[in-house]
Short mmCIF file of C-alpha atoms and ligand atoms in Angstrom, two decimals:
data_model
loop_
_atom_site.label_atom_id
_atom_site.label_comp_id
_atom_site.label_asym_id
_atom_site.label_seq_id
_atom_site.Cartn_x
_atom_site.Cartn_y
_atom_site.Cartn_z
CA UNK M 1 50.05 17.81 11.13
CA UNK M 2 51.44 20.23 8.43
CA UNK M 3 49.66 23.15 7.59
CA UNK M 4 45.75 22.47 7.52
CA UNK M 5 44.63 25.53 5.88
CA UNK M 6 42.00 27.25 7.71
CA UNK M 7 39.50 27.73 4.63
CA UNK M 8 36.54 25.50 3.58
CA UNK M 9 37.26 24.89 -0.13
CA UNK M 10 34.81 22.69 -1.56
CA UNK M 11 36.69 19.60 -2.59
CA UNK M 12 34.14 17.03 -4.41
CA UNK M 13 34.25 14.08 -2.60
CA UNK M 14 31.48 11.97 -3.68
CA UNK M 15 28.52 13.32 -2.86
CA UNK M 16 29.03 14.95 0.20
CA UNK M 17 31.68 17.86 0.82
CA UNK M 18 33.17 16.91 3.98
CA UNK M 19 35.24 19.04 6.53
CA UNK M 20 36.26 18.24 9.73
CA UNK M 21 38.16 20.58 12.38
CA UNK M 22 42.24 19.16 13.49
CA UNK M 23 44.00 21.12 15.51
CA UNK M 24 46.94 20.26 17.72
CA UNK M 25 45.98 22.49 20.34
CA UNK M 26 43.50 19.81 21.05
CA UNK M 27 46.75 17.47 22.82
CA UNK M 28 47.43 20.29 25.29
CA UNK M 29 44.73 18.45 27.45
CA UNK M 30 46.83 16.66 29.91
CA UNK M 31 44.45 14.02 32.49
CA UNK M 32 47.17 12.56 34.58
CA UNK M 33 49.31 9.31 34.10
CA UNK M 34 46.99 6.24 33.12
CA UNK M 35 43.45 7.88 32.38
CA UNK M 36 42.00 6.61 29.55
CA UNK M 37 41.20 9.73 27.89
CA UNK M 38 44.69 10.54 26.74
CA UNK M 39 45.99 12.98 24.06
CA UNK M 40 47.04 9.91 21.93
CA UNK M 41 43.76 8.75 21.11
CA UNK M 42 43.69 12.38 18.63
CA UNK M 43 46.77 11.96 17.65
CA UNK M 44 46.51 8.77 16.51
CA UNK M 45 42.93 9.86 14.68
CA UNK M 46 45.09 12.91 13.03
CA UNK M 47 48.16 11.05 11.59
CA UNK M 48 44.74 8.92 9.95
CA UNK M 49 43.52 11.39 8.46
CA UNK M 50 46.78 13.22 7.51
CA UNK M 51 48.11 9.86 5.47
CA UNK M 52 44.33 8.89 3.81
CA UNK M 53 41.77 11.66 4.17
CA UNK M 54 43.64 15.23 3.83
CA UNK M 55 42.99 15.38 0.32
CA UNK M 56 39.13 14.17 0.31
CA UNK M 57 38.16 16.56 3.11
CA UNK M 58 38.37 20.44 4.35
CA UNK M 59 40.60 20.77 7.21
CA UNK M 60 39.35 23.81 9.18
CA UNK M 61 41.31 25.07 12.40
CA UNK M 62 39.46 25.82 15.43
CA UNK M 63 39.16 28.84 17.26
CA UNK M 64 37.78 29.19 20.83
CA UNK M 65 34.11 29.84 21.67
CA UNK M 66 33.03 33.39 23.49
CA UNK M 67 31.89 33.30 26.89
CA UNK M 68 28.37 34.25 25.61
CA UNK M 69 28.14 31.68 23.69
CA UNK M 70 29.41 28.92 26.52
CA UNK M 71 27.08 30.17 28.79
CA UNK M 72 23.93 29.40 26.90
CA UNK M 73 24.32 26.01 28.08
CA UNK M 74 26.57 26.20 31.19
CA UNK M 75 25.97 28.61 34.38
CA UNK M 76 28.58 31.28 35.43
CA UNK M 77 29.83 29.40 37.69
CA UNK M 78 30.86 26.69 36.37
CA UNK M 79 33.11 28.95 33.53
CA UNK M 80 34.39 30.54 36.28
CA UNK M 81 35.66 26.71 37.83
CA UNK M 82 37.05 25.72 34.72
CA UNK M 83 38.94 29.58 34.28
CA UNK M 84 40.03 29.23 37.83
CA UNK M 85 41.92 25.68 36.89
CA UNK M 86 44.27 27.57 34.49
CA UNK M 87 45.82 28.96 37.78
CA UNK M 88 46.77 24.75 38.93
CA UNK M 89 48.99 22.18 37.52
CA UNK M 90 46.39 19.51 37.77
CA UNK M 91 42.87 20.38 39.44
CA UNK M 92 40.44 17.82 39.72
CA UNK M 93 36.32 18.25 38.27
CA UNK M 94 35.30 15.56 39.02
CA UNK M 95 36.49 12.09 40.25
CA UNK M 96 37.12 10.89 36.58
CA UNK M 97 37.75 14.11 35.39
CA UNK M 98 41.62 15.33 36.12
CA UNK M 99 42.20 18.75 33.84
CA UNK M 100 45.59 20.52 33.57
CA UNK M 101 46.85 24.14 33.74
CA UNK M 102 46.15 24.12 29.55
CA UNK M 103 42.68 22.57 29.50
CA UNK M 104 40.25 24.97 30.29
CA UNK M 105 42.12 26.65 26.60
CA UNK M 106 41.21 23.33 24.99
CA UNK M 107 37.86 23.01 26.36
CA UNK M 108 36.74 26.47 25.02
CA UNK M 109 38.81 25.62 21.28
CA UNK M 110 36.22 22.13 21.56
CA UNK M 111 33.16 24.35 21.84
CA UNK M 112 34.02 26.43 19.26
CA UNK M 113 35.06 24.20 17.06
CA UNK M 114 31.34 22.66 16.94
CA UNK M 115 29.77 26.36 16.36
CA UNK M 116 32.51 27.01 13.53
CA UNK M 117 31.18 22.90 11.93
CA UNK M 118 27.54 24.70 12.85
CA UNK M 119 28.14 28.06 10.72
CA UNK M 120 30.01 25.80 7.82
CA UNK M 121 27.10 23.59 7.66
CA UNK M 122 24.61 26.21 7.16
CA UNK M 123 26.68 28.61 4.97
CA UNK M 124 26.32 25.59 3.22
CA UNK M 125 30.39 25.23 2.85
CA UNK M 126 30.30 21.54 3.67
CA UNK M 127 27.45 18.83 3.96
CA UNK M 128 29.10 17.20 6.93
CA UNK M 129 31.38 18.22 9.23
CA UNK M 130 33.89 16.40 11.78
CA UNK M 131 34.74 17.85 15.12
CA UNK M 132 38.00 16.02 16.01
CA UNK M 133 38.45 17.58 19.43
CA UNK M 134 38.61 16.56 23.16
CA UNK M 135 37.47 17.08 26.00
CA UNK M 136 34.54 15.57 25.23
CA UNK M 137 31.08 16.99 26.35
CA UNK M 138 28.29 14.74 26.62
CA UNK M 139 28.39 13.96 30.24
CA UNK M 140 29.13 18.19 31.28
CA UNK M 141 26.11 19.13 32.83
CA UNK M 142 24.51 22.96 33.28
CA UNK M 143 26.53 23.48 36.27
CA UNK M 144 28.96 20.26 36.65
CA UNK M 145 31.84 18.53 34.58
CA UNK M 146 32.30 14.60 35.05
CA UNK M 147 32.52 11.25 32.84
CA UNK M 148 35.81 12.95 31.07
CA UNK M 149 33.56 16.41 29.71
CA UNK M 150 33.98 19.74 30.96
CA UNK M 151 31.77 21.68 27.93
CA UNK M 152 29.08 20.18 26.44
CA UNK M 153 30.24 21.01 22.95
CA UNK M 154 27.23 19.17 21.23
CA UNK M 155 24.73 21.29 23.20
CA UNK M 156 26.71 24.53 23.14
CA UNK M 157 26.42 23.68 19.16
CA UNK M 158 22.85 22.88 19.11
CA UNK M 159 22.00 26.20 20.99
CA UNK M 160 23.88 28.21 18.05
CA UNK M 161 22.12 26.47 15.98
CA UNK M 162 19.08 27.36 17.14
CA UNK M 163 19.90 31.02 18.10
CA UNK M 164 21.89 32.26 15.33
CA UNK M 165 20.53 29.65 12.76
CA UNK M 166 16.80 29.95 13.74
CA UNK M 167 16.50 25.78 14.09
CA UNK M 168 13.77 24.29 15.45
CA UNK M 169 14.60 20.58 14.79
CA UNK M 170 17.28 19.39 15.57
CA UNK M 171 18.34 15.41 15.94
CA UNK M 172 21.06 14.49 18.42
CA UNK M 173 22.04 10.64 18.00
CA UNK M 174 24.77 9.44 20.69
CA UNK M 175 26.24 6.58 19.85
CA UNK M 176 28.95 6.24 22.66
CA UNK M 177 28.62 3.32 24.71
CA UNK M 178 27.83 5.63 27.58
CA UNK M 179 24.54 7.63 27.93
CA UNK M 180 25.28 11.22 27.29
CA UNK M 181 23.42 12.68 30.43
CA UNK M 182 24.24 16.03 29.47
CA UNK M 183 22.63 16.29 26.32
CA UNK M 184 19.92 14.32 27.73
CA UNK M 185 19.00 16.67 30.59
CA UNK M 186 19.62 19.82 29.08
CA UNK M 187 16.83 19.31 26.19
CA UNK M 188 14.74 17.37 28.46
CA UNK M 189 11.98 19.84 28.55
CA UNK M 190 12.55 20.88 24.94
CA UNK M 191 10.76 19.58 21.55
CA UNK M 192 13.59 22.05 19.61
CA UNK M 193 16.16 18.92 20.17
CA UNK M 194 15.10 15.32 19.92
CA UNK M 195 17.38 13.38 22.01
CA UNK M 196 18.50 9.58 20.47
CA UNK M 197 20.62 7.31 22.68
CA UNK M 198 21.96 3.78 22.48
CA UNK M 199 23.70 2.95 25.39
CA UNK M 200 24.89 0.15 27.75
CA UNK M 201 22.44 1.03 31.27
CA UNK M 202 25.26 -0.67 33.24
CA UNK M 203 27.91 1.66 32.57
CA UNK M 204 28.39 5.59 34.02
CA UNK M 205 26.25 7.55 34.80
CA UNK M 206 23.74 4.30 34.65
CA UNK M 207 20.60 6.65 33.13
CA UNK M 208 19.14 6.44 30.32
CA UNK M 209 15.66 4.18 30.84
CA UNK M 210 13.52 3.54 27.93
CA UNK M 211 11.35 4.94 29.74
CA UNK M 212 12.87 8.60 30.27
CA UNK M 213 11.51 10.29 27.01
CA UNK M 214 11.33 13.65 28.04
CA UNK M 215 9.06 16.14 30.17
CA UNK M 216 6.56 18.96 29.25
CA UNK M 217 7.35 20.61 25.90
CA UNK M 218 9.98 17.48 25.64
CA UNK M 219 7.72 14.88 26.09
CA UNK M 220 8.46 11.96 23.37
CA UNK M 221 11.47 14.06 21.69
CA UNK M 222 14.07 11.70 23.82
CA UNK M 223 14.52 8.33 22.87
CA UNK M 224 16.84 6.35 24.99
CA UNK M 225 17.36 2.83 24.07
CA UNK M 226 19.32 0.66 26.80
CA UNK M 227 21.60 -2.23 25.05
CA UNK M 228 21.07 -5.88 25.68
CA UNK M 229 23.97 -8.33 25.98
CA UNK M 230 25.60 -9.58 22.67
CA UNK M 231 24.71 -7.85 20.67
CA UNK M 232 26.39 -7.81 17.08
CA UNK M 233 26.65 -5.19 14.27
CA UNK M 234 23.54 -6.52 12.40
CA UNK M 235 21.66 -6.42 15.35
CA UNK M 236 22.46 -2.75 16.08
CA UNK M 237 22.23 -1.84 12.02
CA UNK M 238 18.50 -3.70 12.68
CA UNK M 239 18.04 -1.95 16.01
CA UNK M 240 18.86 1.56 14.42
CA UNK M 241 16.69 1.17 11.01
CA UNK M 242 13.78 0.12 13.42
CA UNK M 243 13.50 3.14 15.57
CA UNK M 244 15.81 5.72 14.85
CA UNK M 245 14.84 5.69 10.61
CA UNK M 246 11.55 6.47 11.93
CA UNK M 247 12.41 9.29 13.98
CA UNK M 248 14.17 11.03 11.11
CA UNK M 249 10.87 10.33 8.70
CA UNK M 250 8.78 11.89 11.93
CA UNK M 251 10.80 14.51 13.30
CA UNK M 252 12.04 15.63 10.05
CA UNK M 253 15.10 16.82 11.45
CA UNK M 254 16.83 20.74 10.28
CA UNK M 255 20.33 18.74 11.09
CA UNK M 256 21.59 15.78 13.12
CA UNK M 257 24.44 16.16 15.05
CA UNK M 258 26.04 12.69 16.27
CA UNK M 259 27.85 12.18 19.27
CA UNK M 260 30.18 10.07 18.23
CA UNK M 261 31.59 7.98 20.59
CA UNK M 262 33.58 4.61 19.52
CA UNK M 263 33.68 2.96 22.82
CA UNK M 264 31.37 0.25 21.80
CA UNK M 265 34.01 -1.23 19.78
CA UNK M 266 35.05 -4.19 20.35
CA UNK M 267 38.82 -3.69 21.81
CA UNK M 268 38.07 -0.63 23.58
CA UNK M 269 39.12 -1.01 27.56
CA UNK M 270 36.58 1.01 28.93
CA UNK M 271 33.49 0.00 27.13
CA UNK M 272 32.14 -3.59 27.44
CA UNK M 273 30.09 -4.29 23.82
CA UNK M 274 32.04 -6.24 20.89
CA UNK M 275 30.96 -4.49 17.85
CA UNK M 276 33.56 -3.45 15.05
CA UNK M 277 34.84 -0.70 13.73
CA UNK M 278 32.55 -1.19 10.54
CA UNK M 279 29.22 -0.46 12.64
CA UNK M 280 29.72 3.17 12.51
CA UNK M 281 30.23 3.17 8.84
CA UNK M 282 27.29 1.31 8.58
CA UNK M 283 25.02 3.52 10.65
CA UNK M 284 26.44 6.67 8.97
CA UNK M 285 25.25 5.36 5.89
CA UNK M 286 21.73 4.45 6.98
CA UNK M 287 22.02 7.97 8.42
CA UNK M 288 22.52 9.34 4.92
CA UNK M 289 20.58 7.11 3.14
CA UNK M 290 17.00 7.51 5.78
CA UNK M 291 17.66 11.42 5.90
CA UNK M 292 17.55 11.62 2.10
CA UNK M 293 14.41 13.55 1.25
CA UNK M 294 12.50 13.30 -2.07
CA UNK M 295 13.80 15.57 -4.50
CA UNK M 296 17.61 14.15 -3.22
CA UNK M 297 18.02 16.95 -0.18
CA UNK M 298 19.57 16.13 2.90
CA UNK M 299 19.95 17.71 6.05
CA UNK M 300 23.12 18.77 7.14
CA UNK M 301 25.53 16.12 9.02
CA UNK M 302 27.97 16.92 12.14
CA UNK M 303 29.88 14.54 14.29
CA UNK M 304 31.64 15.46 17.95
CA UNK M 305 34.35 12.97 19.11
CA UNK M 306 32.83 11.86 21.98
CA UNK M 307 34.36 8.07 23.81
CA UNK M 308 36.88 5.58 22.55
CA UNK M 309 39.48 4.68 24.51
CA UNK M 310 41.60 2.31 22.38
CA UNK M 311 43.46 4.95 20.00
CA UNK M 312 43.70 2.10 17.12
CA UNK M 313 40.38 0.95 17.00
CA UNK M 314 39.48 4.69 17.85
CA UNK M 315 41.34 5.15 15.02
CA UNK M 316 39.66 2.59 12.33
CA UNK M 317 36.16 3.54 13.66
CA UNK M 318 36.48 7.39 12.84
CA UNK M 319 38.20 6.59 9.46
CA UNK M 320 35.29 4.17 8.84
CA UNK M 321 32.95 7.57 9.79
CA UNK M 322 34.97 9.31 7.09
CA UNK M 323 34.95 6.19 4.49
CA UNK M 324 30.80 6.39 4.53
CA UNK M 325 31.02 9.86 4.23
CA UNK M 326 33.60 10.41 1.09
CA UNK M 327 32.08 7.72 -0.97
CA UNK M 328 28.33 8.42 -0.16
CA UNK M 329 27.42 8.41 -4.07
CA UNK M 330 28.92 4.99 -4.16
CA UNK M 331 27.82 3.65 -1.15
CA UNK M 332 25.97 0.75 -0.65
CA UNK M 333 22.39 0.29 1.63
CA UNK M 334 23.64 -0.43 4.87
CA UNK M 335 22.66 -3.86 4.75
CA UNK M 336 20.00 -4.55 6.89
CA UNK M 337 19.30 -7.62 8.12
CA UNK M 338 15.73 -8.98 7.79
CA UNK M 339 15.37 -11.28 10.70
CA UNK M 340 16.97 -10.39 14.27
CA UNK M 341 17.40 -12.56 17.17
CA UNK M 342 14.36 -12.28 19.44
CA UNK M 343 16.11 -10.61 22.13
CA UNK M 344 16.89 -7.68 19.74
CA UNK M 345 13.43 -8.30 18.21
CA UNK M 346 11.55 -7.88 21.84
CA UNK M 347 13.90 -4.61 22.65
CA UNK M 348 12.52 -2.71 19.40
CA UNK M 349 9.54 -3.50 20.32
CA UNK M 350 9.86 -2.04 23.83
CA UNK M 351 10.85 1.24 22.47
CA UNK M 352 8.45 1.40 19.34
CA UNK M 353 5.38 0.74 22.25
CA UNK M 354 6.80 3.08 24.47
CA UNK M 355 7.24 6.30 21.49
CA UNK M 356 3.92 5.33 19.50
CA UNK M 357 1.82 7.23 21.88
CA UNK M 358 3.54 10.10 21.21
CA UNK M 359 2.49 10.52 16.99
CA UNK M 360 6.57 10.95 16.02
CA UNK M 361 7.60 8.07 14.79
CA UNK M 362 4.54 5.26 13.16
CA UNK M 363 4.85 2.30 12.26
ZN1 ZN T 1 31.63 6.87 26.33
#
């Protein structure tokens, strides 16, 4: 990647000014011979965006997080682990989760990279923001690494964004095949993030319930939706305008951050869904389009890599991300279909009669 200038000009690029964070460093991650999260899948994304997207977006650099700011998600212990692996060739986290002499670096350059999108997004220098980074974070836990994530970059953002932002609503939506029980967990208790998940319940780490929506203060502001078998892109396009368009209109969100994870594609070896690379496009838009407010405001947008294992369809599902994003004025609807199988049919209504009690989204 040639010199990606570390400044947020704002190029016009349809409606939205769009930056996203590439840096190199990111490769440095090393998880042993055959693991599936390999440095490939961002270079592959990188070259992408290099040969189609360099001129339609902001390339920012990232620069590494402070241990403060690690720390308001993850307990001093567990920075200490991950400092302590710089000292080993290869030390393990977890049993999925191999990390090199150079990751601990790369993991702290991921977390930052979200609270630099954060600060960009609410200077405002950008509308929407791309964290191109690994590890990825979802899974990372308070006090434990596993599924892949050491940091849970995502939450480590959404806790800037809270303390040096003064948010109070704030939308996650995790769309990686897997249910991020990080994010999940850590704003259990707490109405400041509502939690949105679409996941497959029999893949790691097998949570995610409809009916785990959150505790105390948190009580209705998680929404985890498990997938039923074959599905298809208009069935998840249906599935997301049913419940999560009304949990933007109800929770009227300060920004949603994604979790964007492309291991529901089709081709992707870890994973086991068949949707296409188009789906994310598709959602981004009705992300866009059900986040517009009267008057034409929208909230601000950020994405984290999360999953996707199979760099090329990795690959077309980001630039698909970026494709909704750069030509938002001259997007379409995202296409809705008006009738769904039943089986889709009977699982939105499972999770609308599970969150009406709790006066956020209506019907
Ligand atoms: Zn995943």
């Amino acid at each position: 990647m040639t010199a990606a200038a570390d400044q947020c000009e704002n190029k016009t690029a349809g409606a939205l000014r769009v930056g996203a964070v590439i840096d190199e460093q990111f490769l440095e991650h090393k998880t042993g011979h055959g693991h599936p999260e390999h440095p490939r899948r961002l270079a592959e994304i990188y070259r992408m965006v290099e040969h189609t997207y360099k001129d339609r977006l902001s390339i920012i650099r990232a620069e590494p997080a402070t241990v403060e700011q690690v720390e308001t998600v993850h307990t001093p212990g567990h920075v200490r682990r991950i400092l302590k692996t710089a000292e080993q060739r290869i030390s393990s986290m977890a049993p999925d989760t191999q990390v090199c002499a150079r990751t601990y670096m790369t993991a702290w350059l991921a977390a930052g990279a979200c609270i630099r999108g954060v600060d960009l997004l609410m200077a405002p220098s950008v509308d929407a923001f791309f964290a191109l980074i690994r590890p990825p974070g979802h899974h990372a836990l308070a006090d434990k690494a596993g599924g892949f994530c050491i940091f849970n970059n995502i939450a480590i953002a959404a806790r800037h964004a809270m303390k040096s932002h003064g948010l109070s609503r704030i939308l996650v939506v995790d769309w990686d095949i897997h249910h991020g029980n990080g994010i999940n967990d850590l704003f259990y208790n707490d109405n400041r993030v509502y939690y949105y998940s679409t996941h497959d319940l029999g893949l790691y780490p097998y949570s995610g319930q409809v009916t785990e929506t959150g505790e105390d203060e948190g009580l209705g502001y998680t929404m985890n939706i498990g997938l039923v078998r074959e599905m298809t892109d208009d069935d998840m396009i249906y599935l997301y305008e049913k419940t999560l368009r009304p949990v933007i209109k109800g929770y009227d969100p300060e920004m949603i951050m994604v979790a964007a994870g492309f291991d529901a594609h089709t081709d992707d070896p870890v994973g086991k869904s068949a949707f296409s690379e188009n789906l994310y496009g598709r959602i981004t838009r009705g992300i866009i389009e059900w986040s517009e407010k009267p008057g034409g405001s929208r909230p601000p947008l950020f994405f984290a890599l999360e999953g996707g294992y199979d760099p090329r369809a990795l690959t077309r599902s980001v630039a698909s991300v970026f494709e909704a994003l750069c030509t938002s004025e001259e997007t379409e609807r995202p296409e809705v279909p008006e009738t769904p199988p039943e089986h889709v049919a009977s699982l939105v209504q499972a999770v609308i009669n599970t969150h009406l009690p709790y006066g956020i989204i209506t019907t």
